[in-house]
Amino acid sequence: MAVMIDNHVVQTAASSFAIGTDNLRRIESAFIYDLDRGVDGMEPSSLKMLPSFLDLPTGREEGDALALDFGGTNVRARLYHIENGKAAVLRESARRLREFDRENALLYDYTSSKTRPEELFDFIAGIVKEAVSGDTQEEYPLGWTFSFPARQERVDQAELISWSKEIAVPGVEGQDVVRLLREALERNGLKNVRIKAVVNDTIATLVAAAYSDEKVTAAAIYGTGHNTGCREMYVRDKDRPPQLLNLESGGFSRLMRTVYDLEVDERSDRPGAQLLEKMVSGRYLGALFTNVAALSVRGEREEIPPDLEDRLGFTAEDMSRFMLAEDIAEKRSVLAVKFFPALGKGFSLDRAEIAAFRGLAEAITRRSARLVAATLSAIVRHNSETGEIKPQTIAVDGSVYANMPGVARLVRAAIDELLGEEGKKVELRRLTGGSGFGAAIAALM
Ligand code: GLC
C-alpha cells in the first residue's frame, strides 16, 4: 500500500475547530467570569491579572532611554531619543535566541534546558552592550520588556513565575530577573546601565499606544505567544491608584478543547499550562496543523516514521504561505517541503487532499481569531462599569495578527458579532514595535 492521506481525518478535524456564535458567547462569558474573580486576586481564576506598578503615561515623557526586548524569539536592544512626542532610534542591536545555519544545523540555542542562566543573561547583556557601542561611562536608564508571567512588587523587580512559549532554561523561575540581568550587566562592565522598569510586552504595548492616544484601554499581543494587558477598572483598596494589569490571558482555561488540542498540549513543555495560548498563538498553530496532518497519513507501519509529527513540523509561517499560495501547484509545493522528506518519494498529494488541508488551515486560523476576539470583547464588557461601552482603542501587535491571512478581519468580524452595534465603538489599532518603545517610555516615567 502506498502512503496516502485520509481526507476524512482532515475534514473532521477542520469541522471540529468551528465555533458558532452561541459557543463564542459562552467563552466570552467565561472570560468575564474569570476577570471578575481575578479582581485583586480575590478568587481563584485562570487569569493571573498581574500588577505592573505602572499607570498610563502622560504623553510628556522625554529623554534618552534604552529599551530591551526579550520575548522568546529575539533579543533586541534599542537606544531611543524621545522628544516632543517623537521617538528616534539612535542605535540598535538584535539577535535571535536560537540560530540555525543554512543546512538547518543548530548554531546556538539560549532557550534550552541545557542553557545556564548566566549564559542566557550574558548573551542579553552583550546585546545591550552593542546598543550602547560598548560605552561604560555615560548613564543609561533601561526599560526592559520581559514577555513572560512575572510577579512584581515594584516596577524595577520581577520574579519569573514560569517560562512560556517553550523556553526551558532552568534556574530562572522563582528568581528576580532584574537582579540576574543587573549581575550580567556588571559582569560585562555595564555598571552605567540602570534598570528602571521591567514590563510585560502587553504593558509596554499599552504604554506605547497610550502615549499618543488617550482612548487606549487595552493592548494585545497576538504572535508567537498571546496575551492582553489592560488598565485596571476596579480597585477595592481606595488608597491606591489604578494600574496596568498583565492578564496573562494565554493561561485562560475555561475552553472547549478538541482531541488535537489535547495532543498538542501533551507534547508541549508544560502540559496543562497556557491552554488558550496553545489554541491561538503562532507558536502552536503550526503544531495543531502538524498533529492533524500526521494523524491523516495512512500506509503500512514500516512506511510511516514513528516520529512523523516531529519530521513534519509545520509552522504558522508554513500555514500562511500555504494559504497565500495562489494556485494548486504552489500550494502543493508548500506542503511537499515537509511531507516529501518525511514520507519518501512514493508519496503524492492530489487536488482533493490539498483542498482538505486548505480547509484545515483556514479552520485553525479562524478559530484562533474568534477566540482572541471573544477575550477582547469580554475585556470591553468587563471594563464598562455602567454597561454602556465607551469609545475606545485596543492596540494589537504580533506576527499572527499582522501576517496571517484573514486574521485581522476575522477578529474584527467576531467582535462585531459579539458586541453588535456597540462594536463600532471599539477600534482595533495595529501597532508594531510598541514593546520596545513602550519600555523606553516606562524607563522615563
Ligand atoms: C506568553 C507570555 C506572556 C506574553 C505573551 C506574548 O503568553 O506568558 O507574558 O505577554 O506570551 O508575548
Short mmCIF file of C-alpha atoms and ligand atoms in Angstrom, two decimals:
data_model
loop_
_atom_site.label_atom_id
_atom_site.label_comp_id
_atom_site.label_asym_id
_atom_site.label_seq_id
_atom_site.Cartn_x
_atom_site.Cartn_y
_atom_site.Cartn_z
CA MET A 1 0.00 0.00 0.00
CA ALA A 2 1.28 3.43 -0.90
CA VAL A 3 1.41 6.12 1.73
CA MET A 4 -1.59 8.39 1.37
CA ILE A 5 -3.74 10.98 3.11
CA ASP A 6 -7.11 10.11 4.61
CA ASN A 7 -9.08 13.20 3.69
CA HIS A 8 -11.83 12.32 6.08
CA VAL A 9 -9.48 12.81 9.04
CA VAL A 10 -8.50 16.25 7.79
CA GLN A 11 -12.10 17.31 7.17
CA THR A 12 -13.35 16.02 10.50
CA ALA A 13 -10.61 17.88 12.30
CA ALA A 14 -11.36 21.08 10.39
CA SER A 15 -15.02 20.95 11.34
CA SER A 16 -14.19 20.30 14.98
CA PHE A 17 -12.41 23.68 15.07
CA ALA A 18 -15.58 25.59 14.20
CA ILE A 19 -17.07 27.77 16.95
CA GLY A 20 -20.58 29.08 16.37
CA THR A 21 -21.93 32.32 17.80
CA ASP A 22 -23.54 30.68 20.84
CA ASN A 23 -20.37 28.93 21.88
CA LEU A 24 -18.37 32.06 21.28
CA ARG A 25 -20.69 33.92 23.65
CA ARG A 26 -20.18 31.22 26.26
CA ILE A 27 -16.45 31.66 26.01
CA GLU A 28 -16.82 35.43 26.27
CA SER A 29 -18.94 34.99 29.44
CA ALA A 30 -16.49 32.52 30.93
CA PHE A 31 -13.67 35.01 30.36
CA ILE A 32 -15.70 37.78 32.04
CA TYR A 33 -16.30 35.40 34.95
CA ASP A 34 -12.56 34.85 35.36
CA LEU A 35 -11.88 38.59 35.04
CA ASP A 36 -14.39 39.27 37.82
CA ARG A 37 -12.89 36.62 40.05
CA GLY A 38 -9.37 37.85 39.42
CA VAL A 39 -10.02 41.40 40.67
CA ASP A 40 -7.37 41.99 43.36
CA GLY A 41 -6.72 38.24 43.30
CA MET A 42 -9.88 37.70 45.34
CA GLU A 43 -10.99 34.33 43.97
CA PRO A 44 -9.17 31.61 42.08
CA SER A 45 -9.12 32.47 38.38
CA SER A 46 -7.26 31.14 35.38
CA LEU A 47 -6.25 34.75 34.68
CA LYS A 48 -3.26 35.88 36.74
CA MET A 49 -4.02 39.62 36.28
CA LEU A 50 -0.54 40.65 37.41
CA PRO A 51 0.02 44.20 38.69
CA SER A 52 2.66 46.23 36.84
CA PHE A 53 3.05 49.13 39.29
CA LEU A 54 2.66 51.46 36.34
CA ASP A 55 -0.24 53.51 35.09
CA LEU A 56 -0.72 55.06 31.66
CA PRO A 57 1.91 57.60 30.58
CA THR A 58 1.16 61.31 30.43
CA GLY A 59 2.48 61.65 26.89
CA ARG A 60 5.12 64.11 28.13
CA GLU A 61 7.86 61.59 28.98
CA GLU A 62 11.12 62.68 27.32
CA GLY A 63 14.81 61.89 27.20
CA ASP A 64 17.19 59.14 26.13
CA ALA A 65 16.49 55.59 27.24
CA LEU A 66 17.46 52.08 26.38
CA ALA A 67 14.74 49.58 25.61
CA LEU A 68 15.49 45.91 25.91
CA ASP A 69 13.01 43.50 24.42
CA PHE A 70 13.19 39.84 25.38
CA GLY A 71 10.21 37.85 24.24
CA GLY A 72 11.15 34.33 23.29
CA THR A 73 12.33 34.58 19.69
CA ASN A 74 14.63 37.59 19.53
CA VAL A 75 16.52 39.82 21.90
CA ARG A 76 16.60 43.45 20.80
CA ALA A 77 18.15 46.47 22.46
CA ARG A 78 17.49 49.99 21.21
CA LEU A 79 18.68 53.36 22.34
CA TYR A 80 15.82 55.83 21.95
CA HIS A 81 15.78 59.58 21.94
CA ILE A 82 12.29 60.78 22.81
CA GLU A 83 11.33 64.41 22.48
CA ASN A 84 8.08 66.27 21.76
CA GLY A 85 6.13 63.05 21.46
CA LYS A 86 8.51 61.74 18.79
CA ALA A 87 10.96 58.87 19.11
CA ALA A 88 14.16 58.33 17.21
CA VAL A 89 16.20 55.14 17.42
CA LEU A 90 19.81 56.16 17.87
CA ARG A 91 21.31 52.68 17.92
CA GLU A 92 20.06 49.15 17.78
CA SER A 93 21.30 45.62 18.20
CA ALA A 94 19.32 42.41 17.86
CA ARG A 95 19.90 38.69 17.75
CA ARG A 96 17.85 35.55 17.68
CA LEU A 97 17.86 33.34 20.77
CA ARG A 98 18.35 30.27 18.60
CA GLU A 99 20.19 30.26 15.34
CA PHE A 100 20.50 27.66 12.61
CA ASP A 101 22.89 27.60 9.66
CA ARG A 102 21.87 27.15 6.03
CA GLU A 103 21.74 23.37 6.37
CA ASN A 104 19.37 23.79 9.31
CA ALA A 105 22.02 22.70 11.83
CA LEU A 106 21.79 24.39 15.20
CA LEU A 107 24.47 27.05 15.67
CA TYR A 108 23.49 28.06 19.18
CA ASP A 109 20.47 27.94 21.46
CA TYR A 110 19.91 30.06 24.56
CA THR A 111 16.41 28.71 25.22
CA SER A 112 17.07 25.06 26.02
CA SER A 113 17.07 23.07 29.23
CA LYS A 114 20.86 22.86 28.88
CA THR A 115 21.40 26.62 28.91
CA ARG A 116 22.74 28.01 32.19
CA PRO A 117 21.06 31.24 33.40
CA GLU A 118 24.41 33.11 33.30
CA GLU A 119 24.86 32.14 29.65
CA LEU A 120 21.43 33.47 28.74
CA PHE A 121 21.86 36.69 30.72
CA ASP A 122 25.40 37.30 29.44
CA PHE A 123 24.05 36.89 25.91
CA ILE A 124 21.40 39.52 26.64
CA ALA A 125 23.92 41.84 28.30
CA GLY A 126 26.13 41.51 25.22
CA ILE A 127 23.31 42.84 23.06
CA VAL A 128 22.77 45.79 25.42
CA LYS A 129 26.50 46.47 25.22
CA GLU A 130 26.32 46.67 21.45
CA ALA A 131 23.39 49.08 21.63
CA VAL A 132 25.48 51.48 23.73
CA SER A 133 28.52 50.85 21.48
CA GLY A 134 30.45 49.47 24.43
CA ASP A 135 30.18 52.79 26.32
CA THR A 136 30.74 52.04 30.02
CA GLN A 137 30.71 55.68 31.20
CA GLU A 138 27.53 57.59 30.39
CA GLU A 139 24.46 56.67 32.45
CA TYR A 140 21.63 54.98 30.59
CA PRO A 141 18.17 54.29 32.04
CA LEU A 142 16.85 50.98 30.75
CA GLY A 143 13.28 49.76 30.34
CA TRP A 144 13.02 46.05 29.94
CA THR A 145 10.21 44.25 28.20
CA PHE A 146 10.19 40.77 29.66
CA SER A 147 7.38 38.90 27.93
CA PHE A 148 6.69 36.18 30.47
CA PRO A 149 4.49 35.97 33.54
CA ALA A 150 6.26 37.71 36.39
CA ARG A 151 5.22 38.69 39.88
CA GLN A 152 6.16 42.25 40.76
CA GLU A 153 6.26 44.19 43.99
CA ARG A 154 7.84 47.22 42.39
CA VAL A 155 8.29 48.41 38.86
CA ASP A 156 12.01 47.53 38.91
CA GLN A 157 11.77 43.99 40.19
CA ALA A 158 10.10 40.92 38.66
CA GLU A 159 10.07 37.33 39.76
CA LEU A 160 9.55 34.93 36.86
CA ILE A 161 6.56 32.73 37.68
CA SER A 162 7.12 30.23 34.90
CA TRP A 163 8.51 30.24 31.39
CA SER A 164 6.09 30.03 28.49
CA LYS A 165 6.49 29.74 24.70
CA GLU A 166 8.70 26.66 25.13
CA ILE A 167 11.64 28.39 26.82
CA ALA A 168 13.20 25.89 29.17
CA VAL A 169 16.26 27.49 30.78
CA PRO A 170 16.44 26.05 34.31
CA GLY A 171 17.19 28.09 37.41
CA VAL A 172 15.36 31.26 36.40
CA GLU A 173 11.82 30.51 37.56
CA GLY A 174 11.21 31.99 41.00
CA GLN A 175 14.17 34.36 40.58
CA ASP A 176 14.19 38.14 40.26
CA VAL A 177 15.14 38.50 36.61
CA VAL A 178 16.12 42.14 37.17
CA ARG A 179 18.80 41.01 39.59
CA LEU A 180 20.01 38.37 37.14
CA LEU A 181 20.25 40.95 34.37
CA ARG A 182 21.91 43.54 36.63
CA GLU A 183 24.57 41.00 37.59
CA ALA A 184 25.13 40.12 33.94
CA LEU A 185 25.43 43.81 33.02
CA GLU A 186 28.01 44.21 35.77
CA ARG A 187 29.95 41.14 34.61
CA ASN A 188 30.02 42.79 31.21
CA GLY A 189 31.32 46.09 32.58
CA LEU A 190 28.00 47.93 32.19
CA LYS A 191 27.58 49.43 35.68
CA ASN A 192 26.33 52.57 33.91
CA VAL A 193 23.12 50.92 32.69
CA ARG A 194 20.31 51.33 35.25
CA ILE A 195 17.30 49.05 35.02
CA LYS A 196 14.42 51.43 35.81
CA ALA A 197 11.41 49.37 34.85
CA VAL A 198 10.52 45.87 33.80
CA VAL A 199 7.27 45.35 31.93
CA ASN A 200 5.39 42.63 30.14
CA ASP A 201 5.07 43.16 26.37
CA THR A 202 1.32 43.74 26.73
CA ILE A 203 2.06 46.54 29.22
CA ALA A 204 4.80 48.03 27.04
CA THR A 205 2.45 47.98 24.04
CA LEU A 206 -0.31 49.53 26.10
CA VAL A 207 2.05 52.29 27.29
CA ALA A 208 3.33 52.87 23.75
CA ALA A 209 -0.16 53.07 22.28
CA ALA A 210 -1.49 55.26 25.10
CA TYR A 211 1.42 57.68 24.70
CA SER A 212 -0.32 59.19 21.68
CA ASP A 213 -3.93 58.01 22.02
CA GLU A 214 -5.83 58.62 25.24
CA LYS A 215 -8.64 56.27 24.25
CA VAL A 216 -6.42 53.20 24.57
CA THR A 217 -7.74 50.82 27.23
CA ALA A 218 -6.05 47.53 26.38
CA ALA A 219 -3.26 46.02 24.31
CA ALA A 220 -2.99 42.51 22.99
CA ILE A 221 -0.03 40.58 21.69
CA TYR A 222 -1.06 38.10 19.05
CA GLY A 223 2.08 36.47 17.70
CA THR A 224 4.38 33.69 18.87
CA GLY A 225 2.53 34.00 22.18
CA HIS A 226 -0.77 35.54 23.08
CA ASN A 227 -1.71 37.80 25.94
CA THR A 228 -3.58 41.00 26.75
CA GLY A 229 -2.99 43.80 29.22
CA CYS A 230 -5.45 46.46 30.27
CA ARG A 231 -5.93 49.31 32.69
CA GLU A 232 -7.35 48.14 35.98
CA MET A 233 -11.01 49.05 36.28
CA TYR A 234 -11.95 48.04 39.81
CA VAL A 235 -9.74 48.89 42.77
CA ARG A 236 -11.04 47.63 46.08
CA ASP A 237 -8.37 49.35 48.12
CA LYS A 238 -9.26 53.03 47.70
CA ASP A 239 -5.83 54.12 48.92
CA ARG A 240 -4.01 53.03 45.85
CA PRO A 241 -4.28 54.32 42.29
CA PRO A 242 -5.34 52.05 39.44
CA GLN A 243 -2.57 50.42 37.49
CA LEU A 244 -1.98 48.46 34.32
CA LEU A 245 -2.60 44.74 34.62
CA ASN A 246 -0.97 41.94 32.68
CA LEU A 247 -3.87 39.50 32.41
CA GLU A 248 -1.74 36.55 31.20
CA SER A 249 -4.80 35.69 29.17
CA GLY A 250 -2.87 32.96 27.34
CA GLY A 251 -3.41 30.98 30.54
CA PHE A 252 -7.20 31.21 30.27
CA SER A 253 -8.51 27.69 30.66
CA ARG A 254 -12.33 27.67 30.54
CA LEU A 255 -12.32 26.37 27.00
CA MET A 256 -13.74 23.59 24.91
CA ARG A 257 -10.75 21.69 23.62
CA THR A 258 -10.56 19.17 20.79
CA VAL A 259 -8.51 15.98 20.83
CA TYR A 260 -5.94 17.80 18.70
CA ASP A 261 -5.59 20.48 21.36
CA LEU A 262 -5.09 17.79 23.98
CA GLU A 263 -2.30 16.23 21.96
CA VAL A 264 -0.54 19.49 21.25
CA ASP A 265 -0.74 20.27 24.95
CA GLU A 266 0.62 16.87 25.92
CA ARG A 267 3.57 17.21 23.57
CA SER A 268 4.42 20.68 24.86
CA ASP A 269 7.00 21.57 27.51
CA ARG A 270 4.28 22.34 30.05
CA PRO A 271 1.20 20.23 29.68
CA GLY A 272 -1.83 21.84 31.28
CA ALA A 273 -0.47 25.40 31.15
CA GLN A 274 -1.27 28.23 28.71
CA LEU A 275 -4.32 26.49 27.26
CA LEU A 276 -5.73 29.46 25.35
CA GLU A 277 -2.27 30.31 24.04
CA LYS A 278 -1.93 26.78 22.70
CA MET A 279 -5.15 27.22 20.70
CA VAL A 280 -4.42 30.62 19.24
CA SER A 281 -0.78 31.67 19.10
CA GLY A 282 1.81 31.32 16.38
CA ARG A 283 3.99 29.02 18.43
CA TYR A 284 1.23 26.38 18.40
CA LEU A 285 -0.94 26.92 15.30
CA GLY A 286 1.58 25.01 13.22
CA ALA A 287 1.63 22.22 15.82
CA LEU A 288 -2.15 21.81 15.51
CA PHE A 289 -1.87 21.61 11.74
CA THR A 290 1.00 19.14 12.05
CA ASN A 291 -0.88 16.99 14.51
CA VAL A 292 -3.84 16.56 12.16
CA ALA A 293 -1.56 16.08 9.15
CA ALA A 294 0.30 13.27 10.93
CA LEU A 295 -2.95 11.60 12.00
CA SER A 296 -4.22 11.67 8.43
CA VAL A 297 -1.34 9.65 6.98
CA ARG A 298 -2.25 6.07 6.05
CA GLY A 299 0.13 3.32 4.96
CA GLU A 300 1.96 0.22 6.10
CA ARG A 301 3.52 0.61 9.50
CA GLU A 302 7.09 0.48 8.19
CA GLU A 303 6.31 3.19 5.66
CA ILE A 304 5.42 5.71 8.33
CA PRO A 305 8.24 7.01 10.51
CA PRO A 306 7.36 6.79 14.23
CA ASP A 307 8.42 10.40 14.69
CA LEU A 308 6.31 11.61 11.77
CA GLU A 309 4.94 14.56 13.71
CA ASP A 310 8.42 15.88 14.54
CA ARG A 311 9.53 15.41 10.98
CA LEU A 312 6.55 17.25 9.52
CA GLY A 313 6.91 20.21 11.89
CA PHE A 314 4.64 22.65 10.04
CA THR A 315 4.89 26.17 11.42
CA ALA A 316 2.42 29.05 11.41
CA GLU A 317 4.57 30.61 8.67
CA ASP A 318 4.13 27.46 6.56
CA MET A 319 0.38 27.75 7.08
CA SER A 320 0.42 31.39 5.99
CA ARG A 321 2.47 30.59 2.93
CA PHE A 322 0.13 27.73 2.11
CA MET A 323 -2.99 29.90 2.45
CA LEU A 324 -1.45 32.70 0.42
CA ALA A 325 -0.21 30.43 -2.39
CA GLU A 326 -2.16 31.35 -5.49
CA ASP A 327 -2.68 28.04 -7.24
CA ILE A 328 -2.75 24.33 -6.55
CA ALA A 329 0.79 23.79 -7.77
CA GLU A 330 2.17 26.38 -5.40
CA LYS A 331 0.09 25.10 -2.50
CA ARG A 332 1.30 21.58 -3.21
CA SER A 333 4.91 22.66 -3.10
CA VAL A 334 4.46 24.34 0.30
CA LEU A 335 3.10 21.08 1.75
CA ALA A 336 5.66 19.00 -0.14
CA VAL A 337 8.59 20.71 1.57
CA LYS A 338 7.60 18.97 4.81
CA PHE A 339 5.71 15.90 3.56
CA PHE A 340 8.15 14.56 0.98
CA PRO A 341 11.29 14.31 3.11
CA ALA A 342 9.19 12.69 5.86
CA LEU A 343 7.34 10.18 3.69
CA GLY A 344 9.62 9.48 0.78
CA LYS A 345 9.22 9.52 -2.95
CA GLY A 346 6.17 7.32 -3.37
CA PHE A 347 4.03 9.96 -1.72
CA SER A 348 1.87 12.35 -3.71
CA LEU A 349 -0.79 14.96 -2.99
CA ASP A 350 -3.81 15.36 -5.20
CA ARG A 351 -6.19 18.27 -5.62
CA ALA A 352 -8.76 16.98 -3.12
CA GLU A 353 -6.11 16.45 -0.46
CA ILE A 354 -4.74 19.91 -0.96
CA ALA A 355 -8.29 21.30 -0.69
CA ALA A 356 -8.80 19.42 2.58
CA PHE A 357 -5.58 20.87 4.03
CA ARG A 358 -6.64 24.30 2.92
CA GLY A 359 -9.90 23.86 4.83
CA LEU A 360 -7.89 22.75 7.84
CA ALA A 361 -5.50 25.72 7.77
CA GLU A 362 -8.44 28.10 7.45
CA ALA A 363 -10.38 26.44 10.26
CA ILE A 364 -7.41 26.60 12.66
CA THR A 365 -6.80 30.24 11.79
CA ARG A 366 -10.44 31.17 12.07
CA ARG A 367 -10.84 29.55 15.46
CA SER A 368 -7.76 31.33 16.70
CA ALA A 369 -9.08 34.73 15.59
CA ARG A 370 -12.53 34.11 17.06
CA LEU A 371 -11.16 33.03 20.43
CA VAL A 372 -8.95 36.09 20.69
CA ALA A 373 -11.91 38.28 19.71
CA ALA A 374 -14.06 36.71 22.45
CA THR A 375 -11.46 37.63 25.08
CA LEU A 376 -11.17 41.21 23.80
CA SER A 377 -14.90 41.64 23.76
CA ALA A 378 -15.04 40.22 27.29
CA ILE A 379 -12.47 42.79 28.45
CA VAL A 380 -14.51 45.59 26.90
CA ARG A 381 -17.66 44.41 28.64
CA HIS A 382 -15.93 43.82 31.98
CA ASN A 383 -14.46 47.33 31.84
CA SER A 384 -17.72 49.12 31.08
CA GLU A 385 -18.95 49.62 34.60
CA THR A 386 -22.32 51.06 33.63
CA GLY A 387 -22.91 48.50 30.93
CA GLU A 388 -22.52 51.19 28.32
CA ILE A 389 -19.46 50.73 26.16
CA LYS A 390 -17.20 53.80 25.85
CA PRO A 391 -15.46 54.64 22.60
CA GLN A 392 -12.04 53.03 23.00
CA THR A 393 -9.00 51.69 21.25
CA ILE A 394 -7.40 48.30 21.67
CA ALA A 395 -3.85 48.11 20.34
CA VAL A 396 -2.80 44.81 18.79
CA ASP A 397 0.73 43.75 17.91
CA GLY A 398 2.21 40.46 16.82
CA SER A 399 3.06 38.38 13.79
CA VAL A 400 -0.14 36.34 13.66
CA TYR A 401 -2.31 39.44 13.68
CA ALA A 402 -0.10 41.22 11.19
CA ASN A 403 0.74 38.43 8.79
CA MET A 404 -1.63 35.51 8.89
CA PRO A 405 -4.12 35.80 6.07
CA GLY A 406 -7.59 36.82 7.22
CA VAL A 407 -6.79 37.06 10.93
CA ALA A 408 -7.26 40.81 11.45
CA ARG A 409 -10.52 40.76 9.50
CA LEU A 410 -11.80 37.70 11.41
CA VAL A 411 -11.06 39.27 14.79
CA ARG A 412 -12.91 42.43 13.79
CA ALA A 413 -15.90 40.46 12.50
CA ALA A 414 -16.15 38.31 15.63
CA ILE A 415 -16.00 41.36 17.91
CA ASP A 416 -18.88 42.87 15.95
CA GLU A 417 -20.73 39.57 16.11
CA LEU A 418 -20.43 39.63 19.91
CA LEU A 419 -20.91 43.32 20.62
CA GLY A 420 -23.37 44.15 17.84
CA GLU A 421 -23.76 47.87 17.13
CA GLU A 422 -21.66 48.67 20.20
CA GLY A 423 -18.74 47.01 18.47
CA LYS A 424 -18.37 50.17 16.37
CA LYS A 425 -17.10 51.97 19.46
CA VAL A 426 -14.14 49.62 19.73
CA GLU A 427 -11.33 50.46 17.43
CA LEU A 428 -8.62 47.84 16.87
CA ARG A 429 -5.35 49.54 16.13
CA ARG A 430 -2.46 47.62 14.71
CA LEU A 431 0.80 48.62 16.26
CA THR A 432 4.33 47.47 15.62
CA GLY A 433 7.38 47.90 17.78
CA GLY A 434 5.32 49.01 20.77
CA SER A 435 7.08 46.62 23.09
CA GLY A 436 10.41 48.41 22.53
CA PHE A 437 9.13 51.97 22.52
CA GLY A 438 6.84 51.31 25.49
CA ALA A 439 9.76 50.02 27.55
CA ALA A 440 11.73 53.19 26.83
CA ILE A 441 8.74 55.31 27.93
CA ALA A 442 8.37 53.16 31.05
CA ALA A 443 12.03 53.83 31.90
CA LEU A 444 11.35 57.56 31.69
CA MET A 445 8.07 57.53 33.64
C1 GLC B 1 3.19 34.45 26.69
C2 GLC B 1 3.71 35.05 27.99
C3 GLC B 1 3.15 36.44 28.19
C4 GLC B 1 3.40 37.29 26.95
C5 GLC B 1 2.86 36.60 25.71
C6 GLC B 1 3.10 37.37 24.43
O1 GLC B 1 1.82 34.27 26.81
O2 GLC B 1 3.35 34.21 29.07
O3 GLC B 1 3.71 37.06 29.31
O4 GLC B 1 2.80 38.55 27.10
O5 GLC B 1 3.45 35.32 25.60
O6 GLC B 1 4.46 37.54 24.18
#
